Each structure stands twice: as C-alpha cells, then as structure tokens.
Short mmCIF file of C-alpha atoms and ligand atoms in Angstrom, two decimals:
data_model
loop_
_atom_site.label_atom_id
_atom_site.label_comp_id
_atom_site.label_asym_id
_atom_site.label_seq_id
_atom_site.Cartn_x
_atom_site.Cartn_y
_atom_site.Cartn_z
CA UNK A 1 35.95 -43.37 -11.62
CA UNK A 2 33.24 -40.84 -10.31
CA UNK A 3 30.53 -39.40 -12.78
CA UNK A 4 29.95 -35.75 -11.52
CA UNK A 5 26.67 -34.50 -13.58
CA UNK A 6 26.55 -30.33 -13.41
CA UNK A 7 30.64 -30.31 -12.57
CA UNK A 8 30.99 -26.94 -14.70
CA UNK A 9 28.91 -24.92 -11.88
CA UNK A 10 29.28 -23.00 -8.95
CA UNK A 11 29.34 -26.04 -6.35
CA UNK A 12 30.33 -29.13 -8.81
CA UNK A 13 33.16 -27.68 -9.80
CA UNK A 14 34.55 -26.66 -6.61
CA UNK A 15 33.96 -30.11 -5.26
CA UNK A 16 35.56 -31.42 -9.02
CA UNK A 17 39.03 -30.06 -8.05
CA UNK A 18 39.16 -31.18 -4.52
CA UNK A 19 38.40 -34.51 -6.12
CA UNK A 20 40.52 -34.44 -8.51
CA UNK A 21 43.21 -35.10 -6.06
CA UNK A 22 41.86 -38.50 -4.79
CA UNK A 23 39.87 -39.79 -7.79
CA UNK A 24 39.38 -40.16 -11.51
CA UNK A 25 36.52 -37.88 -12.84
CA UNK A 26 34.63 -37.40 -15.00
CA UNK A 27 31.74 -34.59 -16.00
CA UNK A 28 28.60 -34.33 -17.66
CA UNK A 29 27.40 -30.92 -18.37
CA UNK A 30 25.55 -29.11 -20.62
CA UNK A 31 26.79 -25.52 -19.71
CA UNK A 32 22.81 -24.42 -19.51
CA UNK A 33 24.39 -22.55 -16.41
CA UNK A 34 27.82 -23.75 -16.10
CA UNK A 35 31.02 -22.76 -17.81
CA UNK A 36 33.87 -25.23 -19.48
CA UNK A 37 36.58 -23.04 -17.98
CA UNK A 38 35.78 -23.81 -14.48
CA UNK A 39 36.22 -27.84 -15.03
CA UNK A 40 39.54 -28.54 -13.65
CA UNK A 41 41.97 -29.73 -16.87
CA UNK A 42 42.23 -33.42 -14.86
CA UNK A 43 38.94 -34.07 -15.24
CA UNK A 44 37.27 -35.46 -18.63
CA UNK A 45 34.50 -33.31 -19.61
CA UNK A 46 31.32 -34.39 -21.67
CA UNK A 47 28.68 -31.84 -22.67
CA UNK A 48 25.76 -33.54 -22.83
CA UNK A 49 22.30 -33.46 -21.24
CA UNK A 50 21.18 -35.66 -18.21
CA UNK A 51 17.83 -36.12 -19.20
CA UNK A 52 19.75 -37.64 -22.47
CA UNK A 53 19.51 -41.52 -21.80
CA UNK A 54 21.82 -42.38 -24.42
CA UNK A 55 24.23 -40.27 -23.43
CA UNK A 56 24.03 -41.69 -19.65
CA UNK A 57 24.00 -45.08 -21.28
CA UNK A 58 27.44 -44.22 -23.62
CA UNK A 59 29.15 -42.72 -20.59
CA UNK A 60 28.57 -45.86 -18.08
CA UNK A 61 29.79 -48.29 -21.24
CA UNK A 62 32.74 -46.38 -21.71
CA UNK A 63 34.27 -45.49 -18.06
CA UNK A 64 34.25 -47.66 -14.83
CA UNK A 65 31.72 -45.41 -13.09
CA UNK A 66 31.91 -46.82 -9.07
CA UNK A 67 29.56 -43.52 -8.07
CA UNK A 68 27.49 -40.17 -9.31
CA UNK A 69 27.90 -37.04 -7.75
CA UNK A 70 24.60 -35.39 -8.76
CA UNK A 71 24.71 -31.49 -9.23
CA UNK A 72 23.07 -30.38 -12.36
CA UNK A 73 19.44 -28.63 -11.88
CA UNK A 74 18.28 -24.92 -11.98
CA UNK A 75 18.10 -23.25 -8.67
CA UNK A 76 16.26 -20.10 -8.35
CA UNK A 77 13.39 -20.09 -5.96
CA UNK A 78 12.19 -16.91 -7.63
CA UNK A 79 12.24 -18.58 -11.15
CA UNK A 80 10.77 -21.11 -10.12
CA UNK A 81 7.88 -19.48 -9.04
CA UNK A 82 7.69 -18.22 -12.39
CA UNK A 83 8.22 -21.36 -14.45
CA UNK A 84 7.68 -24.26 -12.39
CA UNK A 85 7.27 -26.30 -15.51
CA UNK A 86 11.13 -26.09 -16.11
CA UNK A 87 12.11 -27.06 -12.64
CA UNK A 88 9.89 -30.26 -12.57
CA UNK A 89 11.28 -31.03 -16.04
CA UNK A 90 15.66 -30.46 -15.51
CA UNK A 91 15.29 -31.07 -11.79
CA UNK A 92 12.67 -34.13 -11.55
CA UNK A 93 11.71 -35.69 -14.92
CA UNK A 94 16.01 -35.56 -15.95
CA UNK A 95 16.98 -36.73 -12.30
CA UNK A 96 14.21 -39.89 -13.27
CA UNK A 97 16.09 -40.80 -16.41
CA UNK A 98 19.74 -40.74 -14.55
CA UNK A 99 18.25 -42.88 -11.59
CA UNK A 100 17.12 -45.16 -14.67
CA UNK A 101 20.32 -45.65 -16.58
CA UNK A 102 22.15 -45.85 -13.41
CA UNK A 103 19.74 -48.86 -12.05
CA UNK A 104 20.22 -50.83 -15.32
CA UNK A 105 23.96 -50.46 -15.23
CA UNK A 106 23.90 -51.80 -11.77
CA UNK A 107 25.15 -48.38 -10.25
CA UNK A 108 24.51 -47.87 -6.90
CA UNK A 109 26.09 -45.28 -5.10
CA UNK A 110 24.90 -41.48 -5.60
CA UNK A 111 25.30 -37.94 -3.81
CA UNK A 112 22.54 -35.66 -4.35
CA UNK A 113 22.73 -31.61 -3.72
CA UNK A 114 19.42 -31.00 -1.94
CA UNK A 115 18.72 -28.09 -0.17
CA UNK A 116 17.10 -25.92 3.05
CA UNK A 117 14.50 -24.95 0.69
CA UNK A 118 12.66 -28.33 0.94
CA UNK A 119 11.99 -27.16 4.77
CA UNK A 120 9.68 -24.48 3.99
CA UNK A 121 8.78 -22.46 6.46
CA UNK A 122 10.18 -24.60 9.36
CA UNK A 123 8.11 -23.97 13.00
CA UNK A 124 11.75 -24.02 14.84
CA UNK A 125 14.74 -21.75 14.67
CA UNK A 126 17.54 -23.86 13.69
CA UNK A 127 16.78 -26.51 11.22
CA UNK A 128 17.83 -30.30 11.52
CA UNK A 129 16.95 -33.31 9.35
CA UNK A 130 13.79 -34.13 11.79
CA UNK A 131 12.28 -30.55 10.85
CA UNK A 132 9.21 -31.66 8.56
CA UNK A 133 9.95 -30.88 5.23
CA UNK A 134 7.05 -28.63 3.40
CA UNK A 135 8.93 -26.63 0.44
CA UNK A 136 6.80 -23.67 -0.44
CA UNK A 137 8.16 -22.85 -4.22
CA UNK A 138 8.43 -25.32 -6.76
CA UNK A 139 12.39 -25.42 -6.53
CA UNK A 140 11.94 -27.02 -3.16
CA UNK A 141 9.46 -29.37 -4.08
CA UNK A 142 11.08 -30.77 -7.02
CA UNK A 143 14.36 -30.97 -4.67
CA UNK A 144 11.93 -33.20 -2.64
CA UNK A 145 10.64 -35.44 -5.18
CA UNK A 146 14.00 -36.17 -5.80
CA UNK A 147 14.57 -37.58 -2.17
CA UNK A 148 11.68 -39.54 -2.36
CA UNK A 149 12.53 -41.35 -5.73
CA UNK A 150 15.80 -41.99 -4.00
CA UNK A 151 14.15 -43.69 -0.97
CA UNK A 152 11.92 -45.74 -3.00
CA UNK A 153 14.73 -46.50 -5.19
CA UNK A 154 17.02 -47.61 -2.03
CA UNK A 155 14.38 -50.01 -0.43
CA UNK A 156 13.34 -51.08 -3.86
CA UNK A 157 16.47 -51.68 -5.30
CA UNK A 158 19.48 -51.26 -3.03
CA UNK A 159 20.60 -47.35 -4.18
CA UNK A 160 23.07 -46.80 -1.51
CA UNK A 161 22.81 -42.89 -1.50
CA UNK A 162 23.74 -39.15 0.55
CA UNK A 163 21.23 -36.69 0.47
CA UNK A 164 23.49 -33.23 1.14
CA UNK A 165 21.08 -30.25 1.83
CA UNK A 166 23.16 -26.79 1.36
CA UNK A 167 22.23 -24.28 2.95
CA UNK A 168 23.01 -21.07 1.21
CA UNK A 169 26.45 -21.73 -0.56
CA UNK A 170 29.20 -18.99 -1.19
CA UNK A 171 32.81 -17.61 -1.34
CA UNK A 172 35.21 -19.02 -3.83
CA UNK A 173 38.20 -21.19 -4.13
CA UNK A 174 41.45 -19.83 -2.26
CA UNK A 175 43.48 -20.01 -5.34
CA UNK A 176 41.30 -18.15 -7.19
CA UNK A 177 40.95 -19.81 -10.21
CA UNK A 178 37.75 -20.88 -9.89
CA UNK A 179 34.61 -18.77 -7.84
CA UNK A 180 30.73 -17.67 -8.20
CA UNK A 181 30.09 -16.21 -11.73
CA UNK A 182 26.01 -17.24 -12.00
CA UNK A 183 23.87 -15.27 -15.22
CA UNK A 184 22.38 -13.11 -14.62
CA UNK A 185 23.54 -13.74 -11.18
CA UNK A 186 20.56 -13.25 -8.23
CA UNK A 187 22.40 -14.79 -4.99
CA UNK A 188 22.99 -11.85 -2.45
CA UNK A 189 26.66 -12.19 -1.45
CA UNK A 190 27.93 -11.81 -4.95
CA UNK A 191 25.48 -8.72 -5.99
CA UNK A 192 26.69 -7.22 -2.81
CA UNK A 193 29.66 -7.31 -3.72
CA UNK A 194 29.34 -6.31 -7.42
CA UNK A 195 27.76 -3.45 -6.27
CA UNK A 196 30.53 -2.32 -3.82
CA UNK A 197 32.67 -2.84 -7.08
CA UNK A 198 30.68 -0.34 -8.88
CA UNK A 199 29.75 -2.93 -11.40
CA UNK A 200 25.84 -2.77 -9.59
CA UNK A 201 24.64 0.95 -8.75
CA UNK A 202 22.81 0.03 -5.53
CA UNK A 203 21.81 -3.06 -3.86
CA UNK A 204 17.93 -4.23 -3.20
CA UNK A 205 17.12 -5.30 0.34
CA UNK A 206 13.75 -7.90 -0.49
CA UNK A 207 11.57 -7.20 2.07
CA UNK A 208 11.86 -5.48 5.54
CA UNK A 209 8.36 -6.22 7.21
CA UNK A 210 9.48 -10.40 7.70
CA UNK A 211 9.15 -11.52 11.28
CA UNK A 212 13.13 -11.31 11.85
CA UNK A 213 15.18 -8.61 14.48
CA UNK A 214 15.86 -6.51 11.40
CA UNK A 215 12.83 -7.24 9.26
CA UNK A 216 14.70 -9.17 6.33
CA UNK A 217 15.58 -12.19 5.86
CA UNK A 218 17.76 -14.93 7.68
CA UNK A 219 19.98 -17.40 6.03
CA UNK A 220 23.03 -19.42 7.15
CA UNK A 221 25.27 -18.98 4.75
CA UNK A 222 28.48 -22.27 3.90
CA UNK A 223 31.76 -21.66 2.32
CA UNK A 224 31.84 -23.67 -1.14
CA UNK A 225 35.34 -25.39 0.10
CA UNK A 226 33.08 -26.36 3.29
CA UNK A 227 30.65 -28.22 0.79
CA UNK A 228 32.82 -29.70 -0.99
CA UNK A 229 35.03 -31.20 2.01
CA UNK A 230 31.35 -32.40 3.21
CA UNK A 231 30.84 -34.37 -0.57
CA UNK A 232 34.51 -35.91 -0.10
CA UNK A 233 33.49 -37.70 3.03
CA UNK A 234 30.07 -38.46 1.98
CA UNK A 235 31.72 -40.50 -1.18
CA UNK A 236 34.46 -42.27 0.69
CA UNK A 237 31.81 -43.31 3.47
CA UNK A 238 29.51 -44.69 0.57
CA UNK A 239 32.74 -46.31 -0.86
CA UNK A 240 33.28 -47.71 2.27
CA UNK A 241 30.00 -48.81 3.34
CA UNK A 242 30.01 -47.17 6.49
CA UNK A 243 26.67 -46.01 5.30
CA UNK A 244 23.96 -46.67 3.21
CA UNK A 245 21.39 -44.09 3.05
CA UNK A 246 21.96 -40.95 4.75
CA UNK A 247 20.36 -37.52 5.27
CA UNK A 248 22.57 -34.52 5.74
CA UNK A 249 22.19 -30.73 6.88
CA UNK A 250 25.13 -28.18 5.59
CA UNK A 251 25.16 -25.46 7.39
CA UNK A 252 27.27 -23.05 9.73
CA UNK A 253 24.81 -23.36 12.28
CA UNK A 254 24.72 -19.29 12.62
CA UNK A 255 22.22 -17.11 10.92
CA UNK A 256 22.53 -13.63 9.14
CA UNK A 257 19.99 -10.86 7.92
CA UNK A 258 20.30 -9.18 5.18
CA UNK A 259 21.10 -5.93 6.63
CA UNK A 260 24.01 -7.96 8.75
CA UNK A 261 25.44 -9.42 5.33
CA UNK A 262 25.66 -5.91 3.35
CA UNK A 263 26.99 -4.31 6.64
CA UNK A 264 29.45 -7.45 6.62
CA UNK A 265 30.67 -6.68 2.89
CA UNK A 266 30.98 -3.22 3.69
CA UNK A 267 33.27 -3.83 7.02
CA UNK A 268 35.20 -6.59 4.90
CA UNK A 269 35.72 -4.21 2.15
CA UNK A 270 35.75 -0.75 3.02
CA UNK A 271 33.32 0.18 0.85
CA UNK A 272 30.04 2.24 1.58
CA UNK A 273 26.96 -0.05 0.02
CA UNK A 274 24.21 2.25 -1.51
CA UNK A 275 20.73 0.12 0.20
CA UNK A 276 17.49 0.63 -2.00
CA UNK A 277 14.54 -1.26 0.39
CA UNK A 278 12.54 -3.26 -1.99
CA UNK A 279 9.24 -5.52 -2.33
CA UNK A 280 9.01 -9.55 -0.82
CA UNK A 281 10.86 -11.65 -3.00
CA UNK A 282 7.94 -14.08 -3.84
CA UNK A 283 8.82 -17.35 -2.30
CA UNK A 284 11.39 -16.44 0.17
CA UNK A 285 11.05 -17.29 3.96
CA UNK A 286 11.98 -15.34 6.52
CA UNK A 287 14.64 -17.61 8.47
CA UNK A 288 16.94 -20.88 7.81
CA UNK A 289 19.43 -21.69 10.00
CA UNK A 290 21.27 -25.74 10.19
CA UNK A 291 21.85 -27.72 12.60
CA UNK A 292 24.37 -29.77 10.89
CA UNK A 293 25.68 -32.08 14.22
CA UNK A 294 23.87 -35.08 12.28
CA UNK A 295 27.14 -35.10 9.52
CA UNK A 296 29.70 -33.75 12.44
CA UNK A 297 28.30 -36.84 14.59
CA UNK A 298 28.37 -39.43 12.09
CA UNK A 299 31.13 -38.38 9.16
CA UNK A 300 33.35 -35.81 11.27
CA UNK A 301 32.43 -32.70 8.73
CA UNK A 302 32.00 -29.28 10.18
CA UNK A 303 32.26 -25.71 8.46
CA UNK A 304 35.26 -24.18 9.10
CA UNK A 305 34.75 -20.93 7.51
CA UNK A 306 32.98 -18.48 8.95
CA UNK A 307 31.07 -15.37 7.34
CA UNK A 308 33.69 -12.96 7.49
CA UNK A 309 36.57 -15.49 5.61
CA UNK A 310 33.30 -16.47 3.04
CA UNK A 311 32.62 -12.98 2.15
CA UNK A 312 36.83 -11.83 2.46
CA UNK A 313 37.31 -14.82 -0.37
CA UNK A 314 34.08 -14.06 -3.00
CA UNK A 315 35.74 -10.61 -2.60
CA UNK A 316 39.43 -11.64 -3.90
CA UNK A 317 37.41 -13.71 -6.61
CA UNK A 318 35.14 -10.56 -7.73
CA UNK A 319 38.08 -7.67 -7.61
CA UNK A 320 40.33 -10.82 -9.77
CA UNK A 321 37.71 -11.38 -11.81
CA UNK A 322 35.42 -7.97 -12.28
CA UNK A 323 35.16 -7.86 -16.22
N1 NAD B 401 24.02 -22.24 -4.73
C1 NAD B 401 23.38 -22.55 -3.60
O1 NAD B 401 23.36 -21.75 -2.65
C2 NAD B 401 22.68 -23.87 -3.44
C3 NAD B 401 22.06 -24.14 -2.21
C4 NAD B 401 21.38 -25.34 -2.05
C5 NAD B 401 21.38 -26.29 -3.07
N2 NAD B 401 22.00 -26.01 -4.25
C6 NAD B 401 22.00 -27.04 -5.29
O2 NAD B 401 23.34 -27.32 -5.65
C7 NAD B 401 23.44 -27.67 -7.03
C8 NAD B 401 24.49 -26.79 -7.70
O3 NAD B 401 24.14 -25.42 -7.54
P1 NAD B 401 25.03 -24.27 -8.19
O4 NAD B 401 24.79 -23.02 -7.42
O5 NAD B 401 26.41 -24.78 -8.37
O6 NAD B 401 24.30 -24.11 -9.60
P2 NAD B 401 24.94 -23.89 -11.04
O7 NAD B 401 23.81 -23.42 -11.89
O8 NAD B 401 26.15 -23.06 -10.97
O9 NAD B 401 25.37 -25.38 -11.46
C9 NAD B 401 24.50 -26.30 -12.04
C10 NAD B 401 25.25 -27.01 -13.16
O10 NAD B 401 24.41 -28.02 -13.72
C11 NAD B 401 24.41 -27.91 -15.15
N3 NAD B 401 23.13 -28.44 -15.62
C12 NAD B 401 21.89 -28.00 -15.33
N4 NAD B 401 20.97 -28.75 -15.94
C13 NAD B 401 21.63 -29.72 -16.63
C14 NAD B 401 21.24 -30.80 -17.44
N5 NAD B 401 19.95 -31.05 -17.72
N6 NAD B 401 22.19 -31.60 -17.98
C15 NAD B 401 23.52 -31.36 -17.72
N7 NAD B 401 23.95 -30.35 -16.95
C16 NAD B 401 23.02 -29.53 -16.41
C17 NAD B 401 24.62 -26.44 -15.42
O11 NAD B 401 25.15 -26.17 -16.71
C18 NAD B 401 25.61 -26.07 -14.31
O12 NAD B 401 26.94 -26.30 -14.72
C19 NAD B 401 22.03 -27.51 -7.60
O13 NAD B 401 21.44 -28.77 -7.64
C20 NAD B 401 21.32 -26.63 -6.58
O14 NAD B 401 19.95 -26.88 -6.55
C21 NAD B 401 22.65 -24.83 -4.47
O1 UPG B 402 19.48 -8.68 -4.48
C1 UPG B 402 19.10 -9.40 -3.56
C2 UPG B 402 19.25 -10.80 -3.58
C3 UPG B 402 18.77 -11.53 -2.50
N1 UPG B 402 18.18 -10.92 -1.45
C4 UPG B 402 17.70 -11.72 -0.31
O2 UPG B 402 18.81 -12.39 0.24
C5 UPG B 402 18.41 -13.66 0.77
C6 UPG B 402 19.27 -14.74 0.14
O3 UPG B 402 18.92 -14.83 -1.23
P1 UPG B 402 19.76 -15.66 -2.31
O4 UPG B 402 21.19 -15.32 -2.18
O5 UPG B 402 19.10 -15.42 -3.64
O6 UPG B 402 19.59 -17.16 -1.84
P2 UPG B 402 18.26 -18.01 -1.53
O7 UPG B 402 17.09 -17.52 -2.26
O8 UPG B 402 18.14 -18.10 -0.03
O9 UPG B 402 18.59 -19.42 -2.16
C7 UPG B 402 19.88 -20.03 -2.14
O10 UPG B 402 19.97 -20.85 -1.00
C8 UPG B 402 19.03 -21.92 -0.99
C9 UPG B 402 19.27 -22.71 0.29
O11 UPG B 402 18.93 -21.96 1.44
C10 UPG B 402 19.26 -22.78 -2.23
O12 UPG B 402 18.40 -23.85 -2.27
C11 UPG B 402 19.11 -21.97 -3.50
O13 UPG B 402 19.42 -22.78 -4.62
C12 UPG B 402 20.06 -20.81 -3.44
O14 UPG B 402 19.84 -19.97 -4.57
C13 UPG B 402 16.92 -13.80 0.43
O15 UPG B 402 16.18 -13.42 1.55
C14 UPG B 402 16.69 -12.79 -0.69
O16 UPG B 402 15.40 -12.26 -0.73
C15 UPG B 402 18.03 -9.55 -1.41
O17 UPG B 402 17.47 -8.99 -0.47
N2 UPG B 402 18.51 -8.82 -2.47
#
C-alpha cells in the first residue's frame, strides 16, 4: 500500500488516479487547499494533518504502508514572502514529524515534490540538478530544508528516497474529471484562462522591465499527467531498488514568457485577452527552464505534452467546470 500525504490537490491527486491502477492507496489530507471530490473513489481517504504524529502513527499501524508519496505543503512564492512563518511550519517543521513516524515504523521509501524554486536565480539558462541551489523566497528554502533532512536522513539511517523538482505544473486530466481549481487561485495558466472565460475582467502581466526578450518572466511549464507518469517510475524504481537516492528535474526543457503564454491561450482559444502591465511580483525570477535528461537518462521519463496540448486541456477543464 502507498501513503500519498496532500492526494486531494492539484498534483497528488492527478498522480492518485494514475496510481490507482497499479497500487493500493491511501491519502492523508487535510483539505487546507485540497478538495475530497478530486480523490479518486479507489483510494481510502483520511483527513488528518501531517504534522499530527498520532495520526501518522494510527495510519502506519493500520495499513501495510511499503512507501510515501509526499505532496502536502503550501506553495505560493508570493505568500510566502508574506508569511514565511507558515511555510517553515506546514512545509518544514510537519515534513520533520512525517520523516519521524516514518523512521520509527521502519519506513523507508519516500517521493518528495520539490521544486525549480530552490534554484534561485540560477547563473545558466537551462537548469539541471548541478545548478547550485540558492532559493530566494522562503517557499524555496523550506523546499530545501526538506532535501537536506532527507540526505541526512538517508546516510544516517538508510531513507531510500526521490527528490522530484516540478517545474511549473499545469493542464488537467484528459477525462476531465479532475483539473486545477486552487483558492483563490494565483498560477498564470488558469487566470489566463478564467479571464478569457469572462470569469476575470483582465489579466496582470507582473513585471515587464526583467532581463528576458519580452521583459517578463520565463518559466517551463509540465503537463500534470507528465508529473505524474514521472512519480510512477520514481516509485517502482524505489520498489525495485534500482535506486536509492535520487535527484530529479521535471521539466519540458522549453521556456515561455508571459506575453508568449497569454498570446498562447488566446491562439488556443480564440479569445482576445484584455493585458493590464503590472508591478514585480516580489520574489519571482526572471527565467527557469529544466534540463530534465538526468530522469530521461536514468528512469526513461520525458514530457510528452507540449504547451499548446497543456493549455488546449486546462481549457476543456475550465469551460467544463466554469461555475
Ligand atoms: N503547482 C506547481 O506548479 C508546483 C510546482 C513545483 C512544486 N510543487 C509542489 O507540489 C506539491 C503539490 O502542489 P499543488 O499545486 O498540487 O498544491 P495543492 O495546494 O493543490 O495541494 C497540496 C495538498 O496538500 C494538502 N495539505 C497541505 N498541508 C497539509 C497538511 N499539513 N496536512 C495534510 N494535508 C496538507 C492540501 O489540502 C492539498 O490537498 C506541493 O508540495 C508544491 O510545493 C507544485
Ligand atoms: O496573474 C498573474 C500570475 C502570474 N504571473 C507571472 O507568471 C509567472 C508564473 O507564475 P505562477 O503561475 O504563479 O507560478 P510560479 O510563481 O512560477 O510558481 C509555480 O511554479 C514553481 C516552480 O517553478 C512552483 O514551485 C510553485 O509552487 C508554483 O506556484 C510568474 O512570472 C508570475 O509573476 C503574472 O504575470 N500574472
């Protein structure tokens, strides 16, 4: 059986009904940010807290836990600007207590979702795992503590673990049952595209003076189906031993402005977008872009969706889904 902790989100829940298919599940959540509708029905669902111990302990008694799929933590870089304190305490001090309960019940194997935002401001174009890591918001520091717990906890006591960091996830699942709904949501994609649904009056472009072609920012953005494919062959490699401590990029490898994504929603839906130019986000940088050949290389994962097919399928989910 797999423990996945923050299955009712975005991500975790995409990745829940791909596995599904192959595994037992079961998910911890305390819907802070996720929803109970988006757990697929073959999973068993707990709402509890991860930085509950007794609730970690009462879930590892009762099912035969081989390995944690680690999702749950808040993830707004601007937020976290604004509150650290509540990043270091869900995403560090809560991560400490799981990595606790899980070492006394003699649980080894764990996936956690990391992301580009422990880079920083990188001093190359296209990011792989050998780019220092120097996070410049709180979010990507306490992404990075969490990394370096894990190594100390693998040399000190055998944690077998997979380090995935996302670069920026979107789109939604082809069936559409199950998609983005984050709020208030923040991520660009989606307000793009609530916008061009009328739902949003205009869109905000943050920043225009950033050291980028266009003057906004750069991200390289991965299909949620991508991510979870990547998590699939993470576990069964863990499950296999092929590895024991691993590092991983997720990324299409291609980057996109601003500007280019909200011309891309407008192509992919017809629609005209209505562009107010706004302030710097504060801790945003200008450009992240993956090199993920490290997971390619070594676990045969590569992103097969590219932008157009990301933003075509958070489209079907936002027209099905618009109230
Ligand atoms: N969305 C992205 O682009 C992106 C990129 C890089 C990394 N990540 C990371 O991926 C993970 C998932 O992101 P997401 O976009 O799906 O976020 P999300 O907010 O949709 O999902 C997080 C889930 O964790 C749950 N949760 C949070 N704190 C909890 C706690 N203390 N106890 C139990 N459950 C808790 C929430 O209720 C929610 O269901 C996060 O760790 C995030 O940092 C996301
Ligand atoms: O209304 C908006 C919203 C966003 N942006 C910009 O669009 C880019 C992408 O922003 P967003 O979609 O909010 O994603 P990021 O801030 O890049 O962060 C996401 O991607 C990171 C990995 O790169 C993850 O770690 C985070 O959890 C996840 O929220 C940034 O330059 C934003 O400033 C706008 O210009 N207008």
């Amino acid at each position: 059986m797999i423990l996945v902790i923050g299955g009712a989100g975005y991500i975790g829940s995409h990745v829940v009904k791909d596995l599904v298919k192959r595994k037992q599940v079961v998910v911890l959540d305390n819907l802070s940010t996720g929803h109970r509708w988006a757990v697929d029905e073959k999973a068993t669902f707990v709402e509890g807290d991860l930085g509950d111990e007794r609730v970690l302990q009462a879930l590892f008694e009762t099912y035969p836990i081989r390995a944690v799929l680690h999702f749950a933590a808040f993830s707004l870089v601007g937020e976290s600007v604004r509150n650290p304190m509540k990043y270091y305490e869900n995403n560090v001090a809560a991560t400490l207590s799981l990595l606790k309960v899980m070492h006394k019940n003699k649980i080894e194997k764990f996936i956690f979702s990391s992301t580009a935002a422990t880079y920083g401001i990188p001093d190359v174009e296209i990011i792989d795992e050998t780019t220092p890591t120097n996070p410049i918001n709180p979010y990507g520091r306490s992404k990075l503590m969490v990394e370096q717990m894990l190594a100390d906890f693998a040399t000190s006591f055998g944690m077998k673990y997979v380090v995935l960091r996302y670069f920026n996830a979107a789109g939604a699942y082809e069936t559409g049952e199950i998609g983005e709904k984050h709020d208030p949501e923040t991520h660009l994609i989606p307000l793009v595209l609530q916008h061009l649904l009328g739902v949003q009056e205009s869109i905000s472009v943050f920043g225009t003076d950033y050291p980028t072609p266009d003057g906004t920012c750069i991200r390289d953005y991965i299909h949620v189906t991508d991510l979870a494919d990547a998590h699939i062959k993470a576990l069964q490699a863990l499950i296999d031993g092929k590895i024991e401590t691993a590092t991983y990029n997720l990324g299409n490898g291609n980057g996109y402005s601003v500007k280019e994504i909200i011309e891309t929603c407008e192509k992919v839906t017809g629609r005209k977008a209505n562009i107010k130019f706004a302030e710097r986000r504060t801790g945003d940088p200008a450009r992240l872009v993956a090199n993920s050949k490290k997971i390619e290389r070594e676990l045969g994962w590569k992103a097969l969706i590219g932008i157009k097919g990301i933003i075509q399928s958070a489209w079907n989910w936002h027209q099905l889904h618009k109230k």
